[in-house]
Amino acid sequence: MSSYTAPLKDMQFVLNELAGLGKVAALPGYEEATTDVVEAILDESAKFTGGVLDPLNYSGDQEGAKWADKSVTMPKGFKEAYRQFVDNGWNALSGNPEHGGQGLPKVVSAAVQEMWKSANISFSLCPLLTLGAIEALELAGNDAQKAMYLPNMISGNWTGTMNITEPQAGSDLAAIRSRAVPQGDGTYRIFGQKIFITYGDHDMAENTIHLVLARTPDAPEGVKGISLFVVPKFMVNADGSLGERNDVYCVSIEHKLGIHASPTCVMVHGDNGGAIGTLVGQENQGLKYMFVMMNAARFAVGLEGLAIAERAYQHAVAYARDRVQGRAIEGSASGVAIIKHPDIRRMLMLMRANVEAMRALAYSVAAAHDAAARHPDAAERAQNQAYVDLMIPVVKGWSTETGNEMSYLGVQVHGGMGFIEETGAAQYMRDARITTIYEGTTGIQANDLMGRKIAREGGATIKAVLGTMQQTRSELAQQAGAEFAAIAAALGRGIEALQQATDYIVANYGSDVRAVAAGAVPFLRLMGVVSGGWMMARAALAAQGRIAGGDADPFYPAKIATAHFYADHVMAAAAGLAQEVVQGGASALKLDEAMF
Amino acid sequence: MSSYTAPLKDMQFVLNELAGLGKVAALPGYEEATTDVVEAILDESAKFTGGVLDPLNYSGDQEGAKWADKSVTMPKGFKEAYRQFVDNGWNALSGNPEHGGQGLPKVVSAAVQEMWKSANISFSLCPLLTLGAIEALELAGNDAQKAMYLPNMISGNWTGTMNITEPQAGSDLAAIRSRAVPQGDGTYRIFGQKIFITYGDHDMAENTIHLVLARTPDAPEGVKGISLFVVPKFMVNADGSLGERNDVYCVSIEHKLGIHASPTCVMVHGDNGGAIGTLVGQENQGLKYMFVMMNAARFAVGLEGLAIAERAYQHAVAYARDRVQGRAIEGSASGVAIIKHPDIRRMLMLMRANVEAMRALAYSVAAAHDAAARHPDAAERAQNQAYVDLMIPVVKGWSTETGNEMSYLGVQVHGGMGFIEETGAAQYMRDARITTIYEGTTGIQANDLMGRKIAREGGATIKAVLGTMQQTRSELAQQAGAEFAAIAAALGRGIEALQQATDYIVANYGSDVRAVAAGAVPFLRLMGVVSGGWMMARAALAAQGRIAGGDADPFYPAKIATAHFYADHVMAAAAGLAQEVVQGGASALKLDEAMF
């Protein structure tokens, strides 16, 4: 089994050269995020994730979370690792300083969180949900709720959950039926069953704070009648100590394909009189709060795709160096390490190039998020927010689909050993499989991208992004050498394909939404492929700048070679994807439903 | 859980309209394979596979094969199902009539075997290995060996295995170390450890006949010193009764990602004095025999890719019809079955179109195999054999990669439920994962295709196939309507891409084999995509012929719609794949090994 080594060099390169960490650190409130401080944080995070979380990844998968007597017991070592995680302050990294957080920008926490997810995605889901619940309370909680919950949640002493899904209400939240009955004392009693609740119960923290969607008695039908409640596992007394056990219990956990160490709970509220909760924000505004949180959660799941691909890549490289099999195809040597075989090399390059592209895109979106939140200039804030809104479904949808493909390739590099669970490669593939589903399937991301983010505004933001991509292409054209010529040509073709597909969407969404929507996922993939190619082109330019400045670090030529590979092998798909979007609507919908 | 329903209508269509069952039945020795007889066989096979094998698929996965005391116990129900399988004569379907087989052509057994694999791939691996061992003995066994083993193996009373792989010898058989020591009485004592031995031990049959690769004492190094031996689990007495237990044992089984009911054994020969075996064919010719068998096995594994995709498709369609979630995107209805959502429809169409294309290609290769074996005209035999040789790596490599992609989509259609093991969709994905690996990875298939099947003969066979594809395109151009125009245009672009990539391979394989080989897998995918598109185009033409003849069966317009979808959505990838082949060699190999 290989060990996880955080890719610090590429992370630093992306942060500094592509995501503009310097500019983020110039924003009000982020002054502490200097290059030196960030480097120190990432170094510490690399040690913690490689030394503590990664060693529990396989054992956690094999043992799995266990349920008995309405309680979940985590696999061996998780409780201790979580204690260390909290004690080292990792959970508080991005938290609001008013409640004990360190207030670091999202672009920094993105890099740190990528490490958690690479090392142990099952573990990482616990803080992911806690951070989501914190965001909900920050956004809409009242002062009393904030004071009661936030300090312990930001530290990580208490964890959080999102109680959203019900058996009949998955992607469609309009179908939620859980009820919240006001008690006249400012509290509500919650009744209902929730499914797929990540870390709904566990033994790593003393309290769990559930954010729950439910309907009040006179709420309107559909999504306009959903309210958000906070329901603690243990009631919290006025002095902050824990009180009675609340009437919310985990009645079973799921038997899943992957993320075995992450308990996926069926939660029952109110089987014994009602779970006591308080309203978060205003009645019937629950969905609005959820959508704000959801953007953060979708970004975080996109990081999972990147992170698993990185881990699968490292695992595959280690095996490919070590495994001796066959002779070189050019016939000069027998008994060679398989990394010498051209097809193995192609697979490793594909993993590497996609990982680097996904990382660059994700961190650039995180940096834009920071600028959207803190830039003194309103126009800058708006422009950055538009970029974030456009790219969130791409980071989520494209990175998770790509993460699946890359972990699939990771198995392939291992040959027969890849199919044996002890090898570990299969776990990454199993774990990755949920990422294109939860927090909105790829289809839902693609509809969001096409409908809300492009068609609704006539393609204004994406056209601006295409303009920026064109600038990058012009810069590439000024570089010498075959590699830059290939990168420039591929980016040019990619921009053209994306432009063509965008024009088609803007022109036809209103008149034939079904046909356009049949191309939503190919469009999302196109958008990911080309955005990733743009990021790799920017990376190649930055690397060339360092080389031109006399830097002899082999990292820089390797970056250019990887960008060149991406241009040849990944960007090659762009025109075909555009063709699917523009041409494929009618044939996708033609077949009569009865004929399937 | 859905039930498996054999796709009899499409199977019959492919057999009769595309694979030329009538012509096969006109070959000497295959006269019994009339349309009526074949229909009756497929009907019975549909009942057996749907009624007996499919219901054991999920339970077999959950229970798994169990090992204790050097013996394997199969999951509940498997032993009884196997007894029925043998008693009904299914194992003997394609066997030589001289030893009790029914002697049906490969094109018929392909359809029957597709059903076994769709219903229960773990079960189907037992006869797959038995049929391979039968083929080895038919090919190279002496009369005594044939008389001793074949009748019971063809009936299925005894099963067979291939003991090939060793820890250091996976893809590279030159590294085999197992030893065979002659005893002076015509027998040998075999010593060595073999791994990944499918059905190396089990409790469904009274004897297991192992075909084992090993080296005699003075054998040359490498692949020229490997001999093939037959080693029974129980010795066979002169009267055909079973004798002593031989010294070959299963010492453990693997803990795998999928095919849990199929025991994957570590076999130890000779820990107690040597496993007694006899030489099959001539000394040091073992690899030659293996290669002949391997073509059959590779074809059979290609069928697995098709079969799992078919099963995953049926499972996804059933769920998509049943699951109500969300409102129609055009806003006209709420609470719709998800099959109404355009992206779900696209995924189902993608599964359907790929399944139909894979089936048509596989059966066409099986029919060519029959003609290559039995056609009275030597030139016809040679031409058909060349087509089979060219297409075997495509059927194996492309169908298994596609089978993985389609079972992945099957999970996606199920949303969150797809990640829950009880749903069953995840099992197809797990089971499919081995198919791109065993019997030669996709990389090995692609090297075989590019090197032995194309470059070595200067592309003669593929150029002939491209010519036939052009004829199909001309026929398409004579049809009216937008669907045929789209299919013709896509096939034209596909042919062009394949031609371009072929020319590049033929021109450069000799001078820069590493760069060409870096594009081997994209080329194999291109070959599969375009060959599948050619088959779908032929299918559309045949369907149009039936419609023009007055047949009102909705099957035919559905076939045309599916071919149209394939043209728009699958063929769209062709040009990009060609680009990867032609342009991508240098960038795939550029990065220094130390930089990974």
CSV table of N, CA and C in Angstrom, one decimal, chain A residues 7 34 63 99 126 186 212 252 260 300 313 381-382 397 434 526 532:
chain,number,residue,atom,x,y,z
A,7,PRO,N,0.7,16.8,-2.5
A,7,PRO,CA,1.4,17.3,-3.7
A,7,PRO,C,1.7,18.8,-3.4
A,34,THR,N,-0.4,35.1,4.2
A,34,THR,CA,0.8,35.4,3.4
A,34,THR,C,1.4,34.0,2.9
A,63,GLU,N,-13.2,-2.3,7.8
A,63,GLU,CA,-14.0,-2.5,9.0
A,63,GLU,C,-15.4,-1.9,8.9
A,99,HIS,N,-16.3,33.5,16.4
A,99,HIS,CA,-16.7,32.3,17.2
A,99,HIS,C,-15.5,31.3,17.3
A,126,CYS,N,-17.1,14.0,7.7
A,126,CYS,CA,-17.6,14.5,9.0
A,126,CYS,C,-17.4,16.1,9.0
A,186,GLY,N,-41.5,29.0,21.4
A,186,GLY,CA,-40.4,29.3,20.5
A,186,GLY,C,-39.7,28.1,20.0
A,212,VAL,N,-32.3,20.6,9.8
A,212,VAL,CA,-33.3,19.7,9.4
A,212,VAL,C,-34.3,20.5,8.5
A,252,SER,N,-30.8,3.0,11.4
A,252,SER,CA,-30.1,2.0,10.6
A,252,SER,C,-29.0,2.7,9.8
A,260,HIS,N,-17.1,3.3,3.2
A,260,HIS,CA,-17.7,2.4,4.3
A,260,HIS,C,-17.5,3.0,5.7
A,300,ALA,N,-17.1,21.6,-2.4
A,300,ALA,CA,-16.4,20.6,-1.6
A,300,ALA,C,-16.4,19.2,-2.2
A,313,TYR,N,-3.8,8.4,-8.4
A,313,TYR,CA,-2.6,8.6,-9.3
A,313,TYR,C,-1.3,8.2,-8.5
A,381,ARG,N,-16.6,42.4,-6.9
A,381,ARG,CA,-17.3,41.3,-6.1
A,381,ARG,C,-18.3,40.6,-7.0
A,382,ALA,N,-19.0,41.4,-7.8
A,382,ALA,CA,-20.1,40.9,-8.6
A,382,ALA,C,-19.5,40.0,-9.7
A,397,GLY,N,-19.5,18.8,-11.1
A,397,GLY,CA,-19.8,17.8,-12.1
A,397,GLY,C,-18.6,17.2,-12.8
A,434,ILE,N,-19.8,7.7,-5.3
A,434,ILE,CA,-20.9,8.6,-4.8
A,434,ILE,C,-20.7,10.0,-5.2
A,526,LEU,N,-17.8,19.3,-21.6
A,526,LEU,CA,-17.1,20.2,-22.6
A,526,LEU,C,-16.6,21.4,-21.8
A,532,GLY,N,-10.4,23.3,-18.0
A,532,GLY,CA,-9.2,22.6,-17.5
A,532,GLY,C,-8.1,22.9,-18.5
